[in-house]
mmCIF file of C-alpha atoms in Angstrom:
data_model
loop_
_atom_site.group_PDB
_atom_site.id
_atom_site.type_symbol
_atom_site.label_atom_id
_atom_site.label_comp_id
_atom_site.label_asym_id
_atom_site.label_seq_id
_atom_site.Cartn_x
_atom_site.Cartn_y
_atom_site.Cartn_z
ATOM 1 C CA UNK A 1 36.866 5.089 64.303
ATOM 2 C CA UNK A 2 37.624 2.228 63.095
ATOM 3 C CA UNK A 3 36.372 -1.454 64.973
ATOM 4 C CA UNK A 4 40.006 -3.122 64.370
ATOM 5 C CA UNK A 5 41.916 0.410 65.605
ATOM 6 C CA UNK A 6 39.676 0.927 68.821
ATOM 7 C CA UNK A 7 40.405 -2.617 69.392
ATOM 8 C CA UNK A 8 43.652 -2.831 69.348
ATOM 9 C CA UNK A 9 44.213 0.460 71.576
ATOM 10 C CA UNK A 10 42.124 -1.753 73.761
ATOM 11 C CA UNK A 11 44.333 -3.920 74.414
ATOM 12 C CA UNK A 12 47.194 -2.127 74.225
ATOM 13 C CA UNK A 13 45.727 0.008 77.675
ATOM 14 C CA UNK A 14 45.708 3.102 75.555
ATOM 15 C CA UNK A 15 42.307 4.317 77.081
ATOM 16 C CA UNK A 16 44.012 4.033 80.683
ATOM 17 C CA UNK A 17 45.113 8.089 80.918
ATOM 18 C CA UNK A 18 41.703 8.637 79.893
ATOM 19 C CA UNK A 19 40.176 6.953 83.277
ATOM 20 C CA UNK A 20 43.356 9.085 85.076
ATOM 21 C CA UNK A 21 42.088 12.570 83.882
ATOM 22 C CA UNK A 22 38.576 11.832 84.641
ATOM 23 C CA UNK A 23 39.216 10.092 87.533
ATOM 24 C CA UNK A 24 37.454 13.095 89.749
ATOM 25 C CA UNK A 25 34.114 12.984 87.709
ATOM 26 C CA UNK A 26 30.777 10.226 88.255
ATOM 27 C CA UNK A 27 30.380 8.348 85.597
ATOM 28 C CA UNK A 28 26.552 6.945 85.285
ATOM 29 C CA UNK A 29 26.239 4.238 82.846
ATOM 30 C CA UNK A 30 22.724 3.277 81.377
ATOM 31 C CA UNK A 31 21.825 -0.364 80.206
ATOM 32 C CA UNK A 32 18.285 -1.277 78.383
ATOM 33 C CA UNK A 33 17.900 -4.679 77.289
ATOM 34 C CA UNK A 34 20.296 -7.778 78.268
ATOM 35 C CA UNK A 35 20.718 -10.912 76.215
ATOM 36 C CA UNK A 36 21.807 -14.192 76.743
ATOM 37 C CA UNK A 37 23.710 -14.789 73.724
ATOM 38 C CA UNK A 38 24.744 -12.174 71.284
ATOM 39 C CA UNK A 39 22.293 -9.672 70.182
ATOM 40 C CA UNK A 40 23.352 -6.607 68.271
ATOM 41 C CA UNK A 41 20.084 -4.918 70.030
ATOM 42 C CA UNK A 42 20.834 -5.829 73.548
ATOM 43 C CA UNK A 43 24.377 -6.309 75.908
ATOM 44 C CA UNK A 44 24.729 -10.122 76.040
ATOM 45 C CA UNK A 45 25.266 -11.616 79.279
ATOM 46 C CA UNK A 46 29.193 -12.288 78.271
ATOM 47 C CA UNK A 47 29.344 -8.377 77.244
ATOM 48 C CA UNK A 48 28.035 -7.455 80.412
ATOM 49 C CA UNK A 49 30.249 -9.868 82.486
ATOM 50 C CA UNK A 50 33.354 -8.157 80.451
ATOM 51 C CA UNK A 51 31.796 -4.435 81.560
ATOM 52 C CA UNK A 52 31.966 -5.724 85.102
ATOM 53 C CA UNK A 53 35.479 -6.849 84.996
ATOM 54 C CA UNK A 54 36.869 -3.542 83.416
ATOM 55 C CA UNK A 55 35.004 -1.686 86.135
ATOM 56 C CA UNK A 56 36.179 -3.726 89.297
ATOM 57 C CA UNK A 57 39.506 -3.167 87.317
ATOM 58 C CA UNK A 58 39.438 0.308 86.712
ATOM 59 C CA UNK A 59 36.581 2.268 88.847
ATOM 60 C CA UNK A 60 34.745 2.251 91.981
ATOM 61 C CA UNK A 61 31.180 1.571 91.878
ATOM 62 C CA UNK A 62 29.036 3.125 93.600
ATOM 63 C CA UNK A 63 25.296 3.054 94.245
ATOM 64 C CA UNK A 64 23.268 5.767 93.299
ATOM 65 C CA UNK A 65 22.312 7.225 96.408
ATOM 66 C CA UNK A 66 26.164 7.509 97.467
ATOM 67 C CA UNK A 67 27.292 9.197 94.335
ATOM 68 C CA UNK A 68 24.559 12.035 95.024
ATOM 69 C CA UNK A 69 24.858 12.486 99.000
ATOM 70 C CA UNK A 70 28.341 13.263 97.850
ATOM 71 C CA UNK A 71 27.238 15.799 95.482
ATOM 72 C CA UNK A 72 24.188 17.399 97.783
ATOM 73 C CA UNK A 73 26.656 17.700 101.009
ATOM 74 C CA UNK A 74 29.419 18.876 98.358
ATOM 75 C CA UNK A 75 31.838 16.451 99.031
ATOM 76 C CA UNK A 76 34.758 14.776 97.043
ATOM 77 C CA UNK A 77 34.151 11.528 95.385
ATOM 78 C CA UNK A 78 36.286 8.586 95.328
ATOM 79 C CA UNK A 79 38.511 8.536 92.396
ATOM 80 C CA UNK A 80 36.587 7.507 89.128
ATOM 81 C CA UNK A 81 33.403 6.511 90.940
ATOM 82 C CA UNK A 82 30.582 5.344 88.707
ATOM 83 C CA UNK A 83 27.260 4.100 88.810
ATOM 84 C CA UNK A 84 25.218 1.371 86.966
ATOM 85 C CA UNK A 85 21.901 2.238 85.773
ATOM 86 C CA UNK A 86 19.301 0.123 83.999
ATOM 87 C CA UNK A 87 16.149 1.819 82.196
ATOM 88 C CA UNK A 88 12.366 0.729 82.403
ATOM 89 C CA UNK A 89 12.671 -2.409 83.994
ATOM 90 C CA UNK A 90 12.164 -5.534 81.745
ATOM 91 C CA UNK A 91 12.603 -9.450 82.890
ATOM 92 C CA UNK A 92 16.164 -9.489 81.607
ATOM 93 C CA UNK A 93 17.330 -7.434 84.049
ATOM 94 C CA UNK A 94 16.131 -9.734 86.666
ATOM 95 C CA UNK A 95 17.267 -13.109 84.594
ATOM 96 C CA UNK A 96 20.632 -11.954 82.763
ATOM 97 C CA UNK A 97 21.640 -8.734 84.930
ATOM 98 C CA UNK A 98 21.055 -9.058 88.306
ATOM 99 C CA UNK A 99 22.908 -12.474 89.104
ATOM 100 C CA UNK A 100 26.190 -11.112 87.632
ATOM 101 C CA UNK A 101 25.924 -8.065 89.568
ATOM 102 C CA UNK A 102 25.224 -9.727 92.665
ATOM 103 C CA UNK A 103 28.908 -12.240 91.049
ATOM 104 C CA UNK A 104 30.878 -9.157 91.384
ATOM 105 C CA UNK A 105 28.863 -7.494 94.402
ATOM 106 C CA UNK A 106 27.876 -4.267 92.176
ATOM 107 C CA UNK A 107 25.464 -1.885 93.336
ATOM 108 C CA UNK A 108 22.557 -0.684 90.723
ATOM 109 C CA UNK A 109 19.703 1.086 89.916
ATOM 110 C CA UNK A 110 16.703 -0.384 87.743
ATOM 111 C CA UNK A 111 14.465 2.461 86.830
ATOM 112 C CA UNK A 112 10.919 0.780 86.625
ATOM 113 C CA UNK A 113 7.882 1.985 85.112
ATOM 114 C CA UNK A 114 5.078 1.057 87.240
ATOM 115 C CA UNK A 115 2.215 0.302 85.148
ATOM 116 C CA UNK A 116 4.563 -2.139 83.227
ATOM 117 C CA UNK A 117 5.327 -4.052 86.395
ATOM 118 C CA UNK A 118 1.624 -4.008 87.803
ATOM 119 C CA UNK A 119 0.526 -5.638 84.037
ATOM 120 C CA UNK A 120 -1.510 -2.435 83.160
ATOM 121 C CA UNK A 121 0.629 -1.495 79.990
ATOM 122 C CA UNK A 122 3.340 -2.128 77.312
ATOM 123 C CA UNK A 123 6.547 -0.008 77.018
ATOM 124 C CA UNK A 124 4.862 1.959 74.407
ATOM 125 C CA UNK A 125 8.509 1.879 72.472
ATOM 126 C CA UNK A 126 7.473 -1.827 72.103
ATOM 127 C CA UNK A 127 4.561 -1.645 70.291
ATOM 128 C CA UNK A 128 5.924 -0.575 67.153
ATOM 129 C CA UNK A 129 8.894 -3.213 67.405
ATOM 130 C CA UNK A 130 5.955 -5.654 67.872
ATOM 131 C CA UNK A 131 3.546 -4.531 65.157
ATOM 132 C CA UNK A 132 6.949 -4.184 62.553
ATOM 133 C CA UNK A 133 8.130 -8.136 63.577
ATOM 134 C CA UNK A 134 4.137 -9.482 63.248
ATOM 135 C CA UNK A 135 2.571 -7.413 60.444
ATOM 136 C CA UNK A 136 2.781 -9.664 56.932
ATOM 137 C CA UNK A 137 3.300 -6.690 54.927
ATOM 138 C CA UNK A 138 6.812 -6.785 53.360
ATOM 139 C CA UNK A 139 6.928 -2.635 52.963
ATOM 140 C CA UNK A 140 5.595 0.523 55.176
ATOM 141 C CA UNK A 141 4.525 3.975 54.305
ATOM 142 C CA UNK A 142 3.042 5.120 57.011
ATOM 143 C CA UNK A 143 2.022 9.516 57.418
ATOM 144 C CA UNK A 144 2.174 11.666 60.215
ATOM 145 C CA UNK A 145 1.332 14.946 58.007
ATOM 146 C CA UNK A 146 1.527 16.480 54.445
ATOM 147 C CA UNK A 147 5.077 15.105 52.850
ATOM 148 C CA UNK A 148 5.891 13.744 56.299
ATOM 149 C CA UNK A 149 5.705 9.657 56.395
ATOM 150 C CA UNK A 150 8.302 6.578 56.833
ATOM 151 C CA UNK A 151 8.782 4.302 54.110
ATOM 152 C CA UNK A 152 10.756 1.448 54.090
ATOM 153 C CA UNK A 153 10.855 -2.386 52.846
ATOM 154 C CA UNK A 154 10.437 -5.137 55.372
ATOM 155 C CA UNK A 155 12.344 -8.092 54.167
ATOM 156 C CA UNK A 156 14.092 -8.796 57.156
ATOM 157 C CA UNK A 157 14.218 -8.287 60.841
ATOM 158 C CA UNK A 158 17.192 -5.888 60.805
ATOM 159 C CA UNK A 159 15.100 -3.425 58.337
ATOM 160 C CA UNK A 160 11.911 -4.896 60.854
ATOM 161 C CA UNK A 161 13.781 -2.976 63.664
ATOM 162 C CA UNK A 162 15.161 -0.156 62.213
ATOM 163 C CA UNK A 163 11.826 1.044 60.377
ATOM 164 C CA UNK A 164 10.066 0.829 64.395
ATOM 165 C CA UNK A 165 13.420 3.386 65.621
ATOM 166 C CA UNK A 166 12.050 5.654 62.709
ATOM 167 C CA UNK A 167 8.763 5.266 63.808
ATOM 168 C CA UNK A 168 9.220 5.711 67.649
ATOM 169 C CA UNK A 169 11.472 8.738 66.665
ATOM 170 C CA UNK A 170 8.066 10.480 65.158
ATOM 171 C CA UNK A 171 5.711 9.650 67.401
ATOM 172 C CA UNK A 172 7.853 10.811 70.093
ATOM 173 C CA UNK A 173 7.433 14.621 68.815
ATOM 174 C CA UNK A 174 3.894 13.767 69.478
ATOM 175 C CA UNK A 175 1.700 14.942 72.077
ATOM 176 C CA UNK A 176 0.708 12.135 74.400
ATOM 177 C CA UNK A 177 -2.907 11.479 73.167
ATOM 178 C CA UNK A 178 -1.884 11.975 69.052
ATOM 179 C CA UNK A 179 0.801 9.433 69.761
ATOM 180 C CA UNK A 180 -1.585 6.909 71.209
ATOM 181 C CA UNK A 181 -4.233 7.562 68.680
ATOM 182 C CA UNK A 182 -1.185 6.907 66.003
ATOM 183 C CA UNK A 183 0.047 3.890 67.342
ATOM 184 C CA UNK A 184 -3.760 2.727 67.358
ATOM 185 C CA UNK A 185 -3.939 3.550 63.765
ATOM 186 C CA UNK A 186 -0.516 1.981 62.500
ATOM 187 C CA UNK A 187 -1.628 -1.274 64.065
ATOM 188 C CA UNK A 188 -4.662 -1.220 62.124
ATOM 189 C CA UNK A 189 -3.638 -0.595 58.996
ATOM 190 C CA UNK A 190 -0.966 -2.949 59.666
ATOM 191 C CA UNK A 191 -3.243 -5.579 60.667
ATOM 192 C CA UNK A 192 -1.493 -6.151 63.950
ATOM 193 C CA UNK A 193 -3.772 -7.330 67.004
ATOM 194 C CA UNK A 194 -1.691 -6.139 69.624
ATOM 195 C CA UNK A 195 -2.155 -8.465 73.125
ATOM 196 C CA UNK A 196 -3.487 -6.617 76.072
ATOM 197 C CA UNK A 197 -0.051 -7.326 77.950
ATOM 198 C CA UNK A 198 3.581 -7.664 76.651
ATOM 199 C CA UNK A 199 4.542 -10.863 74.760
ATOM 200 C CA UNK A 200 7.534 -12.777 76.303
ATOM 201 C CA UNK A 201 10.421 -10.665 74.769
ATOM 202 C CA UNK A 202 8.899 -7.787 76.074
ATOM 203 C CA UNK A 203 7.994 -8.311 79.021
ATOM 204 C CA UNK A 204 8.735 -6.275 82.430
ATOM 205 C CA UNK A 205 10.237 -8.166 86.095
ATOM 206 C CA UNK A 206 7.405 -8.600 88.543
ATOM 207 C CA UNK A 207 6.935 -7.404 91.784
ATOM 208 C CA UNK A 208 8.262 -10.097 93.734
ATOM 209 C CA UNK A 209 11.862 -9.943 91.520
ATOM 210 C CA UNK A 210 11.424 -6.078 91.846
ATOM 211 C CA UNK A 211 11.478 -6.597 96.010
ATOM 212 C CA UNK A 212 14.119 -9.163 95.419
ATOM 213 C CA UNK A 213 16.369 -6.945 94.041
ATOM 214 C CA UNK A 214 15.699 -4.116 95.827
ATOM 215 C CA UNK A 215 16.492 -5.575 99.039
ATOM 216 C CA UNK A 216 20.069 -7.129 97.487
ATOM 217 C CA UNK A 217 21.252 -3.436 96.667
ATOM 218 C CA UNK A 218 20.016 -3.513 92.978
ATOM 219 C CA UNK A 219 17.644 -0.783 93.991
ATOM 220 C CA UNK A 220 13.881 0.112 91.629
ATOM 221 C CA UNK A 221 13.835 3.899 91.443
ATOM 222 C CA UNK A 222 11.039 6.101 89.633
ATOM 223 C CA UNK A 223 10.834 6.256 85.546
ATOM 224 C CA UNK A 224 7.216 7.605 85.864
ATOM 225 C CA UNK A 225 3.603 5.110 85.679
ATOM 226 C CA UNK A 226 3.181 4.931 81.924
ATOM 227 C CA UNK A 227 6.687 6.176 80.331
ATOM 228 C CA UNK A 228 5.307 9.246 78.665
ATOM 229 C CA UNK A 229 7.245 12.097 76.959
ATOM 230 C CA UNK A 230 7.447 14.211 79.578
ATOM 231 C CA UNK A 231 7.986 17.934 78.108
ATOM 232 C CA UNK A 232 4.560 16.250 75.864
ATOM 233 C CA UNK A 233 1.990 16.736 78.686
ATOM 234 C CA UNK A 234 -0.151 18.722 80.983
ATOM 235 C CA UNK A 235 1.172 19.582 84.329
ATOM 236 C CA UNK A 236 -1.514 17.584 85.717
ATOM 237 C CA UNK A 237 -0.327 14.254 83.952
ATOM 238 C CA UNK A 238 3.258 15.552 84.458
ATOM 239 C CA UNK A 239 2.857 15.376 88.708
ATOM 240 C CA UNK A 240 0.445 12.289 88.281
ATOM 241 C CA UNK A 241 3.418 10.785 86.346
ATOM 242 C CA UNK A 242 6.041 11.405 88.823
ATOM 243 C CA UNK A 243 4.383 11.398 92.171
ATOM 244 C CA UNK A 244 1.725 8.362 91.555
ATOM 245 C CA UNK A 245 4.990 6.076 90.252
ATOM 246 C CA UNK A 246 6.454 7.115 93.871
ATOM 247 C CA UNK A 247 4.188 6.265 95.880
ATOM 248 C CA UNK A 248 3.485 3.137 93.708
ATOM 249 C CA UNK A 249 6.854 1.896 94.442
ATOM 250 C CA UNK A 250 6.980 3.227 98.313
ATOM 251 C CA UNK A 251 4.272 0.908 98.933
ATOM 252 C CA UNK A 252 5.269 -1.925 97.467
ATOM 253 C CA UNK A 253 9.090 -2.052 98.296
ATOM 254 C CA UNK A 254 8.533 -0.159 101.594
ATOM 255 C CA UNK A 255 10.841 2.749 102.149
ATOM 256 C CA UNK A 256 11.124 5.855 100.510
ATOM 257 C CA UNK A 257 12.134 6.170 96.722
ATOM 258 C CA UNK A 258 14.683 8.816 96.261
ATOM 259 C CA UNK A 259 15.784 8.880 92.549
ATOM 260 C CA UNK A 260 14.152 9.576 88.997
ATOM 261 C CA UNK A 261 15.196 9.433 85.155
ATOM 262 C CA UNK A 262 13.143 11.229 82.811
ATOM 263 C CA UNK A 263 12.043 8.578 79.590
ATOM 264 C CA UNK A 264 13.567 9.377 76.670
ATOM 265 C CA UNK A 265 15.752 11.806 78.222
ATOM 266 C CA UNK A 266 13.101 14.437 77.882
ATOM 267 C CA UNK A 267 12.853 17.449 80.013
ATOM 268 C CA UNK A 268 12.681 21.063 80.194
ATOM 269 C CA UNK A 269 12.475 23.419 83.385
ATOM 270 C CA UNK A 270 9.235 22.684 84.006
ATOM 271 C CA UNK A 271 9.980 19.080 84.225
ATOM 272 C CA UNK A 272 13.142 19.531 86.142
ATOM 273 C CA UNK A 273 11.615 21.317 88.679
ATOM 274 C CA UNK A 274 8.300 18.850 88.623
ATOM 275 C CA UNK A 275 10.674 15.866 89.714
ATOM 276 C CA UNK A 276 12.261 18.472 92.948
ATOM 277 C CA UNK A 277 8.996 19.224 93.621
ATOM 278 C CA UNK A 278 8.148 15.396 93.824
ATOM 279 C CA UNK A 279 10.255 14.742 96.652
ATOM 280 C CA UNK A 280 13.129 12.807 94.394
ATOM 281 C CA UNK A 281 16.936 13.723 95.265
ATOM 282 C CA UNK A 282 18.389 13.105 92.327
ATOM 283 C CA UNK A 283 17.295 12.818 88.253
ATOM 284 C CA UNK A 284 19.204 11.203 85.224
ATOM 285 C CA UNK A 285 18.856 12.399 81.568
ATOM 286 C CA UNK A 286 20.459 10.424 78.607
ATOM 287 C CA UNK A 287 22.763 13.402 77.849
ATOM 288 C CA UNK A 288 26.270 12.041 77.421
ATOM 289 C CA UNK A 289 29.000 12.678 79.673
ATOM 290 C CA UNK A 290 29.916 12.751 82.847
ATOM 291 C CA UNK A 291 29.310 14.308 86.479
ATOM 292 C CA UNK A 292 31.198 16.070 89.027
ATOM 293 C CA UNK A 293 29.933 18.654 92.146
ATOM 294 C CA UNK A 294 29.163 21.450 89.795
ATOM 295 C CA UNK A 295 26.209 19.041 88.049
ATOM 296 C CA UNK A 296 22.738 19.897 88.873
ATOM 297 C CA UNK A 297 21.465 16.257 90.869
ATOM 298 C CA UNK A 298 18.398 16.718 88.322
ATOM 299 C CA UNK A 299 20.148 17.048 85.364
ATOM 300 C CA UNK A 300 22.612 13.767 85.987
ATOM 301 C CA UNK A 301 24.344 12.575 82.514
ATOM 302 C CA UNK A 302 25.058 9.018 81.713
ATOM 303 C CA UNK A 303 26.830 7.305 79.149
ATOM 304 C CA UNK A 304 24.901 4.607 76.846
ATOM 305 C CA UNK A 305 27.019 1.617 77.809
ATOM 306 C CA UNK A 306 27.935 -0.034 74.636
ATOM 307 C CA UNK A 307 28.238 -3.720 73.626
ATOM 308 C CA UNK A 308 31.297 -4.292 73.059
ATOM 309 C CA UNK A 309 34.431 -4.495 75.482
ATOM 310 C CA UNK A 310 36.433 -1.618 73.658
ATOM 311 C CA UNK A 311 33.352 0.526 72.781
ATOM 312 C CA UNK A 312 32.759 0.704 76.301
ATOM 313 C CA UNK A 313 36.169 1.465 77.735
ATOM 314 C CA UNK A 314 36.326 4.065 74.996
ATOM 315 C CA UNK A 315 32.905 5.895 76.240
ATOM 316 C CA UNK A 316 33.492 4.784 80.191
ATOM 317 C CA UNK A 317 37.062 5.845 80.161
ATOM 318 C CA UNK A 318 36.313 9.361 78.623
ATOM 319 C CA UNK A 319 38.270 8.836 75.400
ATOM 320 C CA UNK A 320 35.218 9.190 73.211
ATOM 321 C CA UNK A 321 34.383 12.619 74.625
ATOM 322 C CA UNK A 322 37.795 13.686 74.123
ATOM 323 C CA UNK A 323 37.894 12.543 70.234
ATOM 324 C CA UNK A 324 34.314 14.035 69.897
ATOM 325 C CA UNK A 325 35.775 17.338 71.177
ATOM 326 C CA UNK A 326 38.762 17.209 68.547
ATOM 327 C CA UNK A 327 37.082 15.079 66.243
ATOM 328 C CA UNK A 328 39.526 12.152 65.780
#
């Protein structure tokens, strides 16, 4: 659809029945990265400010743990409740996110990975952004079988960007120990030296902002120790992942950690029933839509909250699955 059309129903209220009909379904947004000014890889602080205002406008927000005690005990929710989730756990969330949401006094959920925040690892996503923006090559063709490689020319950091989502998008398929024995390899031959902990753009909140949070109802749930693809490894690493990460954050924030999200979005049965077995109440995917009390609590959907004002009031308001449905 086009940017000047979805504008303009915008703000001409058009997506308002939209919020009516769903207005008995959970809507779970999911945020990344945060900006301060614009960025088109990242919701800028004034983006996020306008999400804000359209939901203390048009929803009730609710934290996490509400939204599923209604579902486990079956209950109704309040009319188009919804829920504010942020992925992985990077500094921006502490610096750009946080102090609006405590403006507007909006409950969230940061899901950190907790050998990012104890300085043990990158967000292995990362290291392909990194090793595309620092390698002096000016073009790629990098393998990963027989006819089966990503080329692409590097001539600016758009192109920089785009070429690590193609790579990220292959070694995801991966198992857990080819992928880190590729990303090994691509640095090399890229002659990238990659620093033993993230450089300042990628770097995760600390413990101490993590507590600080926590304790002013932006709460740190589970998204594993090292972010792995999760249907990609042995049941052994699959329980380490989940139950190590819970405990991690237990001890450090000092009450019990009720809530997972699988990275990537990955999961099968075995992984569903991995994170009930770990003690965790609840578990978000990234598949799009939204909830209600027929939803399994470990199979939660969210909606990729989108930059700009009217993209997200056509996803949040339910509009976009409607014209996906009937393909407007």
């Amino acid at each position: 659809m086009k940017k000047t059309l979805l504008k303009t129903m915008y703000n001409f209220g058009a997506f308002a029945p939209f919020n009516w009909a769903n207005r008995g379904n959970a809507l779970i947004l999911m945020y990344h990265r945060f900006s301060r000014e614009q960025d088109s890889l990242k919701v800028s602080a004034a983006e996020f400010e306008s999400h804000l205002e359209y939901l203390e406008k048009n929803h009730r927000v609710l934290s996490l743990s509400e939204t599923t005690n209604y579902f486990q005990e079956g209950k109704t929710l309040p009319p188009n409740a919804a829920v504010i989730t942020i992925d992985d756990g990077y500094k921006d969330a502490y610096e750009i996110a946080f102090p609006l949401l405590k403006k507007f006094e909006m409950p969230a959920t940061v899901y950190a990975i907790t050998d990012f925040l104890d300085e043990k690892c990158w967000l292995w996503t990362d290291l392909m952004r990194f090793c595309m923006l620092n390698t002096k090559a000016d073009a790629v063709k990098i393998g990963f079988g027989e006819n089966d490689f990503v080329a692409a020319n590097l001539t600016d950091e758009k192109q920089r960007f785009e070429t690590a989502s193609r790579l990220n998008s292959r070694l995801k398929k991966l198992l857990n120990q080819q992928k880190e024995a590729k990303i090994k390899e691509i640095a090399e031959d890229l002659q990238v030296k990659i620093p033993k902990l993230p450089t300042k753009d990628f770097a995760p909140i600390n413990w101490s902002q993590a507590r600080e949070m926590d304790a002013e109802n932006v709460r740190i749930e589970s998204h594993t120790v090292t972010h792995p693809i999760l249907t990609n490894i042995s049941e052994k690493e699959l329980d380490f992942e989940m139950q190590t990460s819970k405990k991690r954050l237990e001890e450090v924030l000092e009450r019990r950690v009720e809530h997972f999200c699988y990275p990537n979005g990955s999961f099968n049965e075995n992984v569903r029933k991995a994170a009930e077995n770990a003690g965790y109440k609840s578990a978000t995917t990234t598949e799009y839509g939204f909830n209600n009390l027929q939803t399994n609590r470990f199979l939660l959907k969210r909606i990729d909250a989108q930059s700009a004002i009217e993209n997200f009031a056509q996803s949040a308001s339910g509009f976009e699955a409607v014209r996906q449905k009937v393909k407007i």
